[in-house]
PDB file of C-alpha atoms in Angstrom:
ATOM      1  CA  UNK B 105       5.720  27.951 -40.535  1.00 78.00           C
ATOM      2  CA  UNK B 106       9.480  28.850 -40.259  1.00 93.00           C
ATOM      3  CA  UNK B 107      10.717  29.566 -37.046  1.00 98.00           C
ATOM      4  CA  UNK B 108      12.471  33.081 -36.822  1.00 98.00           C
ATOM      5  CA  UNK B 109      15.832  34.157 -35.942  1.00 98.00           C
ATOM      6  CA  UNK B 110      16.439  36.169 -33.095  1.00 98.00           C
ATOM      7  CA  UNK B 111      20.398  37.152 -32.561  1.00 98.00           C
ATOM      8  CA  UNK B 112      22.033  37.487 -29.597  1.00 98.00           C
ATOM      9  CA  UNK B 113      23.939  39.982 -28.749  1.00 98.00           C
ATOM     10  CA  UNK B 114      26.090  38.361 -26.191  1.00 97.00           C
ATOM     11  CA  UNK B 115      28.968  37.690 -27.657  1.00 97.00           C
ATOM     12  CA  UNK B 116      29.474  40.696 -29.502  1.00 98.00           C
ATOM     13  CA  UNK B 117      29.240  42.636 -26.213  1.00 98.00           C
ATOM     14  CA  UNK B 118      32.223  40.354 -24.374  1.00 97.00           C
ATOM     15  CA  UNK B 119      34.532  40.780 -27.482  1.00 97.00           C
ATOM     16  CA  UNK B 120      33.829  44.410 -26.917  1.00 98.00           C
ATOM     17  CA  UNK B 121      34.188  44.918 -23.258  1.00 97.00           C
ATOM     18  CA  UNK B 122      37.797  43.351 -23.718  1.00 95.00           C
ATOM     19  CA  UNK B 123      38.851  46.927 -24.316  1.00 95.00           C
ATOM     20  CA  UNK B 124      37.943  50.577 -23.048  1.00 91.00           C
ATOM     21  CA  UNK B 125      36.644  50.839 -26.809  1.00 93.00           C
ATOM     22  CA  UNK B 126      33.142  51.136 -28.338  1.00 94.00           C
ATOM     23  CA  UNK B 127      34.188  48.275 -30.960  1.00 96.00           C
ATOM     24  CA  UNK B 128      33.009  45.945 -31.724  1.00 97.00           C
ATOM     25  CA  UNK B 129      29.553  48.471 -31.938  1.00 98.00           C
ATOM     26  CA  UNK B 130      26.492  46.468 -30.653  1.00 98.00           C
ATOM     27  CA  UNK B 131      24.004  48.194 -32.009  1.00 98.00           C
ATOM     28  CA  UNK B 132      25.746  48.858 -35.480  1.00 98.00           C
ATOM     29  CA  UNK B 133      25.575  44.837 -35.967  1.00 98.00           C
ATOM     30  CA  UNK B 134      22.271  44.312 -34.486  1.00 98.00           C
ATOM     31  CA  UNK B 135      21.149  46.619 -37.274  1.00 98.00           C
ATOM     32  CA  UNK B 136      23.213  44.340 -39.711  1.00 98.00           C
ATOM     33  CA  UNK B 137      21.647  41.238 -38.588  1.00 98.00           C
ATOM     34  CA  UNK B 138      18.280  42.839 -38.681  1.00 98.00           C
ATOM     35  CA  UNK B 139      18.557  44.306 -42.042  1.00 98.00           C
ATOM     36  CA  UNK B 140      19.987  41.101 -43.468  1.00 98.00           C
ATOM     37  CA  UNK B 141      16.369  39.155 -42.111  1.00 98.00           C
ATOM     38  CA  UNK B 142      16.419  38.124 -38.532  1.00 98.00           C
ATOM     39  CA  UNK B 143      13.330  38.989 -36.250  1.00 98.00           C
ATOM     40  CA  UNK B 144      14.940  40.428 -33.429  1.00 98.00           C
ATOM     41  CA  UNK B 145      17.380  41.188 -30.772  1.00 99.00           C
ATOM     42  CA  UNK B 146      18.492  39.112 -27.613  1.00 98.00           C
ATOM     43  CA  UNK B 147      20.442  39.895 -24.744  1.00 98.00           C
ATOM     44  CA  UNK B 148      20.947  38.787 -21.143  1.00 97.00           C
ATOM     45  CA  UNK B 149      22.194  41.750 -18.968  1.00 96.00           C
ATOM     46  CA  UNK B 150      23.899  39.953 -16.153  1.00 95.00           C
ATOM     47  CA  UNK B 151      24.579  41.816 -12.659  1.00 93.00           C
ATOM     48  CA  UNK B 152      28.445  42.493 -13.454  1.00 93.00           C
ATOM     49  CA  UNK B 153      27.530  43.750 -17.056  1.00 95.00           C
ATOM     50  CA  UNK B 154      30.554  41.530 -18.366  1.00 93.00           C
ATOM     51  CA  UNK B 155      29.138  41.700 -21.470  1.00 95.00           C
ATOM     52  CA  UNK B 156      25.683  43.400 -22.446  1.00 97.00           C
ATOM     53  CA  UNK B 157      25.614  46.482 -20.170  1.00 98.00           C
ATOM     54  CA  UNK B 158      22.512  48.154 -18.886  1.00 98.00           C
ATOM     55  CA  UNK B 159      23.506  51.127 -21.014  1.00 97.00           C
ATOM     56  CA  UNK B 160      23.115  49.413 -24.247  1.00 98.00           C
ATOM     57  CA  UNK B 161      19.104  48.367 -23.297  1.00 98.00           C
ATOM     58  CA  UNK B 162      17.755  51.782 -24.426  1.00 98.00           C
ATOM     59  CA  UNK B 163      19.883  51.773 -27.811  1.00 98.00           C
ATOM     60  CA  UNK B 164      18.764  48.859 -28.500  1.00 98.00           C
ATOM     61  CA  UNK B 165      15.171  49.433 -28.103  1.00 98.00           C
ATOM     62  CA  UNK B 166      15.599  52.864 -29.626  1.00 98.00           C
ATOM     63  CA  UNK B 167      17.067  51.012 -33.351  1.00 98.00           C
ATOM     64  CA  UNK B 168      14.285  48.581 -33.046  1.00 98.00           C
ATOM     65  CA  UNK B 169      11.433  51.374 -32.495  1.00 98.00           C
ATOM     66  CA  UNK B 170      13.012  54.165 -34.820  1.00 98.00           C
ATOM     67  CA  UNK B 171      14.510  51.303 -37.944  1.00 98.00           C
ATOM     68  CA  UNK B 172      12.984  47.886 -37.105  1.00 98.00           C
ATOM     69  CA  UNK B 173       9.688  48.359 -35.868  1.00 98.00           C
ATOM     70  CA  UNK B 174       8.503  44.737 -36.703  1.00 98.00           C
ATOM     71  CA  UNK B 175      11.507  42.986 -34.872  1.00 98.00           C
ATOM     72  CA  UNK B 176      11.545  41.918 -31.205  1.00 98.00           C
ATOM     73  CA  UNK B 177      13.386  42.607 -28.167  1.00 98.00           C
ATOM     74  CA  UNK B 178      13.810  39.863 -26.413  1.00 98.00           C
ATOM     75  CA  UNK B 179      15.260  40.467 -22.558  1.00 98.00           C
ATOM     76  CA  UNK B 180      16.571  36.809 -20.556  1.00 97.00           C
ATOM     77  CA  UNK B 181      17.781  36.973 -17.079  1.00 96.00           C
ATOM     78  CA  UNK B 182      16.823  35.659 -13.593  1.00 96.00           C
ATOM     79  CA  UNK B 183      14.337  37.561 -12.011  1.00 96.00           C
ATOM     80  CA  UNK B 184      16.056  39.935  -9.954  1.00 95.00           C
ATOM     81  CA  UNK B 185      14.375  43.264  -8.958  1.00 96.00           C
ATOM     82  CA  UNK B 186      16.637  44.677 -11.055  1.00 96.00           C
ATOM     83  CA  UNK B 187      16.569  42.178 -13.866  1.00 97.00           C
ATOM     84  CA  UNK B 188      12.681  43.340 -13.297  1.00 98.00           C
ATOM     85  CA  UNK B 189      13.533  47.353 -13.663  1.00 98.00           C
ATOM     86  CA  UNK B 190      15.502  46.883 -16.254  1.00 98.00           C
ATOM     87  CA  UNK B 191      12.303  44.897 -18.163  1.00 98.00           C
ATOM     88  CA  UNK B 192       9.847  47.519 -17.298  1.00 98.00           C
ATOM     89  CA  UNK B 193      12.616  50.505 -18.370  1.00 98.00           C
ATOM     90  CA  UNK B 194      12.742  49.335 -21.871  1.00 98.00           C
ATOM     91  CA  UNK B 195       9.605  47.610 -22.720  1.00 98.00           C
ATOM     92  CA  UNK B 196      10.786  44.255 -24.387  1.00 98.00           C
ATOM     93  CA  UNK B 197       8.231  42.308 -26.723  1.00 98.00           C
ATOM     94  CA  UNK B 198       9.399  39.304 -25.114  1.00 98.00           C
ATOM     95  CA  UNK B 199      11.204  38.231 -21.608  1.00 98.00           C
ATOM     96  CA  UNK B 200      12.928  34.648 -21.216  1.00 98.00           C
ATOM     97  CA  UNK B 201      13.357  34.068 -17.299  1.00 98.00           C
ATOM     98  CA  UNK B 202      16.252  32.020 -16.848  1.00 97.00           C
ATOM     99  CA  UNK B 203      17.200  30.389 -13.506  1.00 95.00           C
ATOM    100  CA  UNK B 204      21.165  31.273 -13.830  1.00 81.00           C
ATOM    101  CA  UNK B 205      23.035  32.087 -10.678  1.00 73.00           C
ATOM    102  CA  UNK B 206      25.282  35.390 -11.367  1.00 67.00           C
ATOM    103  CA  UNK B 207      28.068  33.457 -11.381  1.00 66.00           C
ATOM    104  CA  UNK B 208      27.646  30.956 -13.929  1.00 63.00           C
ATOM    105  CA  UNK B 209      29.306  31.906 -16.968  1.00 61.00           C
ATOM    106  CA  UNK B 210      25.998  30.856 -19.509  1.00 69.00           C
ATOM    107  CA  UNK B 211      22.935  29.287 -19.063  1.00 67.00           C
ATOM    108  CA  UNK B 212      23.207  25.336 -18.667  1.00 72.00           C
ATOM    109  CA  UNK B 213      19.976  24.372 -17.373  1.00 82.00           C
ATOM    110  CA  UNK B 214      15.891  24.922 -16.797  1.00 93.00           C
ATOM    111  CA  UNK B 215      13.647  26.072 -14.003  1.00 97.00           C
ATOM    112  CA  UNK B 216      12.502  23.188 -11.982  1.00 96.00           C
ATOM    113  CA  UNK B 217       8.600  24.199 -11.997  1.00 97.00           C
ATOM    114  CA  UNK B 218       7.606  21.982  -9.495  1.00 96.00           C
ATOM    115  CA  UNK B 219      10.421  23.143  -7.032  1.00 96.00           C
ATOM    116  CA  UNK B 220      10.114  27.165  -8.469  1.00 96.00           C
ATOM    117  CA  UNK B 221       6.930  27.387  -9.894  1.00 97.00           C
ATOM    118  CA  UNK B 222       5.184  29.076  -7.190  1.00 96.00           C
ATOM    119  CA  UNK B 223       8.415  32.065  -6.581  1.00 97.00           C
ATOM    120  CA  UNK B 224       7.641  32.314 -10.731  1.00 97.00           C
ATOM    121  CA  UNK B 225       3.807  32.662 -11.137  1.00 98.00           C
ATOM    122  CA  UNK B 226       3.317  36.047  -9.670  1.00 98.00           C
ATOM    123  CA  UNK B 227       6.004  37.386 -11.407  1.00 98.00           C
ATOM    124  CA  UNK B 228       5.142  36.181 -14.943  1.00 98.00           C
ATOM    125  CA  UNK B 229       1.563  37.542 -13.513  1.00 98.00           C
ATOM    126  CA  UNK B 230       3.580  41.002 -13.273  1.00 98.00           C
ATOM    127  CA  UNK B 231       5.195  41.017 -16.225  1.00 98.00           C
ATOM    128  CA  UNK B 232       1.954  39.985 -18.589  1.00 98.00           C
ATOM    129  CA  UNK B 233       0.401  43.145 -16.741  1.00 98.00           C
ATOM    130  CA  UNK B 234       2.900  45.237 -18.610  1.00 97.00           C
ATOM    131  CA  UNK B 235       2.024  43.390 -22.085  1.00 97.00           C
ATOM    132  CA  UNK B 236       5.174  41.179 -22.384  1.00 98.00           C
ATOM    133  CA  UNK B 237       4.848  38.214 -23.582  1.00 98.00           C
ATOM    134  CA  UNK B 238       6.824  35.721 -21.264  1.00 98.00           C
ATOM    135  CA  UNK B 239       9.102  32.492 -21.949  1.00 98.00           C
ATOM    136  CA  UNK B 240      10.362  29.966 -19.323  1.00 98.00           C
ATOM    137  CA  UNK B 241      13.940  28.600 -20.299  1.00 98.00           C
ATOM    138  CA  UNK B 242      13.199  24.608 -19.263  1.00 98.00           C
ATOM    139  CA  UNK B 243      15.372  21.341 -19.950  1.00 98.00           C
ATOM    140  CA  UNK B 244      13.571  19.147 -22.231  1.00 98.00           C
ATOM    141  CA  UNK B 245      10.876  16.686 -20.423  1.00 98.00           C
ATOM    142  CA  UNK B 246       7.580  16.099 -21.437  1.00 98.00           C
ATOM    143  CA  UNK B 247       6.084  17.385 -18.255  1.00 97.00           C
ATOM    144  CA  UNK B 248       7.265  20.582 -18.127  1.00 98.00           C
ATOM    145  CA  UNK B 249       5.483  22.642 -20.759  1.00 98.00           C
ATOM    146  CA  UNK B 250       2.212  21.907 -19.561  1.00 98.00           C
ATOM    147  CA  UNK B 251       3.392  22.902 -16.107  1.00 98.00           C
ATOM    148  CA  UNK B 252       4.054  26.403 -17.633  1.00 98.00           C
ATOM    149  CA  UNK B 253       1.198  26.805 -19.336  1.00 98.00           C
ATOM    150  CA  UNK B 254      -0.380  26.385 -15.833  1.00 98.00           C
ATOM    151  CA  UNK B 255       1.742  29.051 -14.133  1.00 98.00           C
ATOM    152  CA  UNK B 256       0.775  31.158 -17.187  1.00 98.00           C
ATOM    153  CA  UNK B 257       3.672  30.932 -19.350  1.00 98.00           C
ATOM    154  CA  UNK B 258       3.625  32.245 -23.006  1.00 98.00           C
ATOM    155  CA  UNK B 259       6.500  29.849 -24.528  1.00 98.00           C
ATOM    156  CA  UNK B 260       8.867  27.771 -23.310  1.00 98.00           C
ATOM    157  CA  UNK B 261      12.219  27.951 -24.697  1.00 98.00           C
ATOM    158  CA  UNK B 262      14.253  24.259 -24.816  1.00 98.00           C
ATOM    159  CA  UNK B 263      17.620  23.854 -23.694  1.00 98.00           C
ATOM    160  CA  UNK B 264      19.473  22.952 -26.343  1.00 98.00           C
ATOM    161  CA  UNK B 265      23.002  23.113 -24.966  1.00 96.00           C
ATOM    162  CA  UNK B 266      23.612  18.901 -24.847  1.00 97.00           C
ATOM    163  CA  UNK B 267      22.071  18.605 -28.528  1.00 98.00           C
ATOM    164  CA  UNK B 268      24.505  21.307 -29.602  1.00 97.00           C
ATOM    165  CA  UNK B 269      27.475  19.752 -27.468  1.00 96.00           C
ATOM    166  CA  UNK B 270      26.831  16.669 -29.077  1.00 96.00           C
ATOM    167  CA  UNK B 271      28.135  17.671 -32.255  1.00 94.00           C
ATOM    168  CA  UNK B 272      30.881  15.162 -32.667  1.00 92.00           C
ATOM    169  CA  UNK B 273      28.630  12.120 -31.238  1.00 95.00           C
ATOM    170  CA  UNK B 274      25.951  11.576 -33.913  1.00 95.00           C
ATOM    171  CA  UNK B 275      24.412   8.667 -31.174  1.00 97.00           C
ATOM    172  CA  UNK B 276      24.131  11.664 -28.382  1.00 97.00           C
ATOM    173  CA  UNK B 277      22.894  13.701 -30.820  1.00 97.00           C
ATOM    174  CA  UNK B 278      20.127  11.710 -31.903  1.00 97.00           C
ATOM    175  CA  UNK B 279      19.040  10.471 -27.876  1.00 98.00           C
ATOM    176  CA  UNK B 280      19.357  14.799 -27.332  1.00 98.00           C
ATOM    177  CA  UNK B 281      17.152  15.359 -30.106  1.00 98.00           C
ATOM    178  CA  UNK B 282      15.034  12.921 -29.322  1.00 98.00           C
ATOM    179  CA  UNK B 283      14.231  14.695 -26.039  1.00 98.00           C
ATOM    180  CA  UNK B 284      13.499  17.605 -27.746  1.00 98.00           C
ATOM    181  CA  UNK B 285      11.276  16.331 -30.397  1.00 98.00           C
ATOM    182  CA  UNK B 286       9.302  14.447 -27.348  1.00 98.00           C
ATOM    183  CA  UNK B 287       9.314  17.792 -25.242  1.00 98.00           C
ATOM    184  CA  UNK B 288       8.053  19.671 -28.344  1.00 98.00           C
ATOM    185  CA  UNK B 289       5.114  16.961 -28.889  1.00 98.00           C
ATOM    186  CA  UNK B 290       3.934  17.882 -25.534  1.00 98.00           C
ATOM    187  CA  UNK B 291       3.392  21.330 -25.809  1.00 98.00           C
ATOM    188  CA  UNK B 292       1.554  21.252 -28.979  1.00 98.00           C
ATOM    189  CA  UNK B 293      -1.031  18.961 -26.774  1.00 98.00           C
ATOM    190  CA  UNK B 294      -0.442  21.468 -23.979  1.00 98.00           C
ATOM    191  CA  UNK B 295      -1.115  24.419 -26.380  1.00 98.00           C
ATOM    192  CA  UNK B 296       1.896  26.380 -25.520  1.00 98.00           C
ATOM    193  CA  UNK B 297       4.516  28.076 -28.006  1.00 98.00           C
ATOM    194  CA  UNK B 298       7.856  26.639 -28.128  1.00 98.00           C
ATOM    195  CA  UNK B 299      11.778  28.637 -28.441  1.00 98.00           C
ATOM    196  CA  UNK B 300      15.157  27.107 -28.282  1.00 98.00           C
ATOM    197  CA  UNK B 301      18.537  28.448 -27.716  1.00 97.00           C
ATOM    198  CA  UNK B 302      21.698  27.105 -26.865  1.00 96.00           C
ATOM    199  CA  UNK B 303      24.796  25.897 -28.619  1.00 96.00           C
ATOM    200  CA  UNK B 304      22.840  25.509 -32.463  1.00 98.00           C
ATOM    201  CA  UNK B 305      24.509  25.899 -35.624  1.00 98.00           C
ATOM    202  CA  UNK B 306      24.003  26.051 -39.473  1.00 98.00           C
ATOM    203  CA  UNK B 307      25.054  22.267 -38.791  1.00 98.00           C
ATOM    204  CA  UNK B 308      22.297  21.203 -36.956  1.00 98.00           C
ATOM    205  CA  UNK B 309      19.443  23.553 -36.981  1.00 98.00           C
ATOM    206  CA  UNK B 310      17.830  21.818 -39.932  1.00 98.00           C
ATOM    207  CA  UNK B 311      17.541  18.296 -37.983  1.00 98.00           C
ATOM    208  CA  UNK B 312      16.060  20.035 -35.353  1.00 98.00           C
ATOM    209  CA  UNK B 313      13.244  22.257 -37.284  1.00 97.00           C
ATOM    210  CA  UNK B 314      12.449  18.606 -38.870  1.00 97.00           C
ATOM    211  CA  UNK B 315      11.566  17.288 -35.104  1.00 97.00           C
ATOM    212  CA  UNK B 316      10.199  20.454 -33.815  1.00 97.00           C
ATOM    213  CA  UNK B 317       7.385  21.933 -36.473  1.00 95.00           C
ATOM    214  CA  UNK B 318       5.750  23.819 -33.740  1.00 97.00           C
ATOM    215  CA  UNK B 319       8.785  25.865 -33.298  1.00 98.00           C
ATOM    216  CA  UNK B 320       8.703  29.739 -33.258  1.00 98.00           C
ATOM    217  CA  UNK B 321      11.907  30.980 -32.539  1.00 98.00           C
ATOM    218  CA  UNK B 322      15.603  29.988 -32.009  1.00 98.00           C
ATOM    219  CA  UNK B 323      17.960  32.625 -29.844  1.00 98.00           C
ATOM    220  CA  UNK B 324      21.060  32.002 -31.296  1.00 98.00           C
ATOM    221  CA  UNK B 325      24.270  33.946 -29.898  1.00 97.00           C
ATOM    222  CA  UNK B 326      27.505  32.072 -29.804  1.00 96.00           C
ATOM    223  CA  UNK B 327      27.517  30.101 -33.424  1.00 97.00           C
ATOM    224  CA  UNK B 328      25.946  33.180 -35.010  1.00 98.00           C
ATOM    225  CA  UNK B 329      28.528  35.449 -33.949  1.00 98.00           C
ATOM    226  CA  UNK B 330      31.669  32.486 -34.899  1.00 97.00           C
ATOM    227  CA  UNK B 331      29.978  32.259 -38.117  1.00 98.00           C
ATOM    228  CA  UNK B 332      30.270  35.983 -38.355  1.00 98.00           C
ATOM    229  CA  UNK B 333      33.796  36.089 -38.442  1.00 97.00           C
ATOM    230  CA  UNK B 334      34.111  33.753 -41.481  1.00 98.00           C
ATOM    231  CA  UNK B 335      30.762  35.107 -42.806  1.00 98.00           C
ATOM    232  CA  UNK B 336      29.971  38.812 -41.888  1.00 98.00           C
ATOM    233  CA  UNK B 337      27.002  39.197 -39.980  1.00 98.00           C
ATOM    234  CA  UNK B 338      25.006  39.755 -42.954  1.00 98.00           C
ATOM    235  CA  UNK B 339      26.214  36.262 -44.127  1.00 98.00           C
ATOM    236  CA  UNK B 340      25.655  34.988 -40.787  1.00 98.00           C
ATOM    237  CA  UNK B 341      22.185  35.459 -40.231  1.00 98.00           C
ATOM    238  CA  UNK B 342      21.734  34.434 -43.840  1.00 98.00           C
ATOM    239  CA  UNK B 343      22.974  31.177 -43.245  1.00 98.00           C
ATOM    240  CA  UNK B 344      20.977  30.910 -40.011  1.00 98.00           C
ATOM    241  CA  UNK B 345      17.875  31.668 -41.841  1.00 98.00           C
ATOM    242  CA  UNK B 346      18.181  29.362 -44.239  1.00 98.00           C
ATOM    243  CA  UNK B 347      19.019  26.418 -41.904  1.00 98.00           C
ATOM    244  CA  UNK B 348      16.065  27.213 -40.546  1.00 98.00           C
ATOM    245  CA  UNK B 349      14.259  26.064 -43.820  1.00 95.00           C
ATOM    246  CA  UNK B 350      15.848  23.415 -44.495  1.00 75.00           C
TER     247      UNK B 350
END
């Protein structure tokens, strides 16, 4: 089974908020990438809305509901009370709960379950009340997805920011991969559905499909939206989709 593309919408959203402009539109290239194949939509609405912005959550679930009504909406963020109004305002298919501070500029590492795990079980509780499905952004270790599937996880989506950062380092890479691949083998035994996001590329998606069969989804904001600017978005996500089948 191929793993399916979900684009974030990050990046677009910073290059946007660099002016008092509604350009570069959001939602007009979400559309793009969805028409040209992804499965859906990611974005992580931090508290100072420096890039995704509260106000873009209902247009975005609007062009997914009225044009894409097969794709996703996937919502990441710490688990804020407000992170948590936002999720119940506009009904995602999915929520990734991240354990960022505010002030960190992107996600750079996993939830420690055995530290967090009890401050993240009721609210995964909560949010599978309201029919989302729920993933836990973790570093890769071999313990850790059978630790969410006891909290009651859906997924868990791998870290895969020192595998991408390893690009120039083919040794790194490999040990980084090798993580991953060993993390992955674990959840299949633990029965629990595995995402990744961070830092991958055209480059080296396909090494990391090869490792991870079990693999459902990749997030994929940053290289997606660089490859856009070479590649339209259309090309972008084309690319993307068919490193993932390589």
């Amino acid at each position: 089974m191929t793993a399916s593309l979900s684009v974030n919408l990050n990046a677009i959203a910073m290059l946007r908020n660099r002016r008092d402009l509604p350009w570069p539109n959001v939602i007009s290239l979400g559309r793009i990438a969805l028409a040209a194949g992804a499965s859906g939509l990611t974005v992580h609405p931090r508290p100072d809305e420096r890039h995704i912005r509260f106000s873009d959550l209902p247009a975005i679930r609007a062009l997914i509901d009225d044009e894409f009504p097969q794709a996703e909406f996937n919502i990441e963020g710490y688990p804020t009370p407000e992170f948590l109004g936002l999720v119940a305002e506009n009904e995602p298919e999915q929520v990734t709960l991240v354990p960022d501070d505010p002030a960190q500029s992107t996600s750079d590492h996993g939830w420690n379950l055995q530290r967090d795990g009890e401050f993240i079980r009721p609210i995964i509780s909560g949010l599978k009340a309201q029919g989302v499905r729920v993933s836990l952004f973790v570093d890769p270790d071999p313990d850790t997805p059978a630790m969410a599937k006891a909290l009651g996880a859906d997924r868990v989506e791998l870290y895969t920011g020192p595998y991408g950062g390893a690009h120039d380092d083919p040794r790194l890479q490999a040990s980084e991969l090798a993580k991953l691949e060993s993390t992955a083998l674990a959840a299949a035994k633990a029965v629990i559905a595995v995402n990744a996001g961070h830092d991958l590329t055209v480059a080296n998606l396909p090494a990391l499909v090869k490792k991870m069969p079990n693999l459902v989804e990749v997030s994929i904001g940053h290289g997606l939206t660089a490859d856009a600017l070479v590649h339209g978005m259309s090309g972008a996500v084309e690319r993307f989709l068919n490193a993932l089948q390589a």
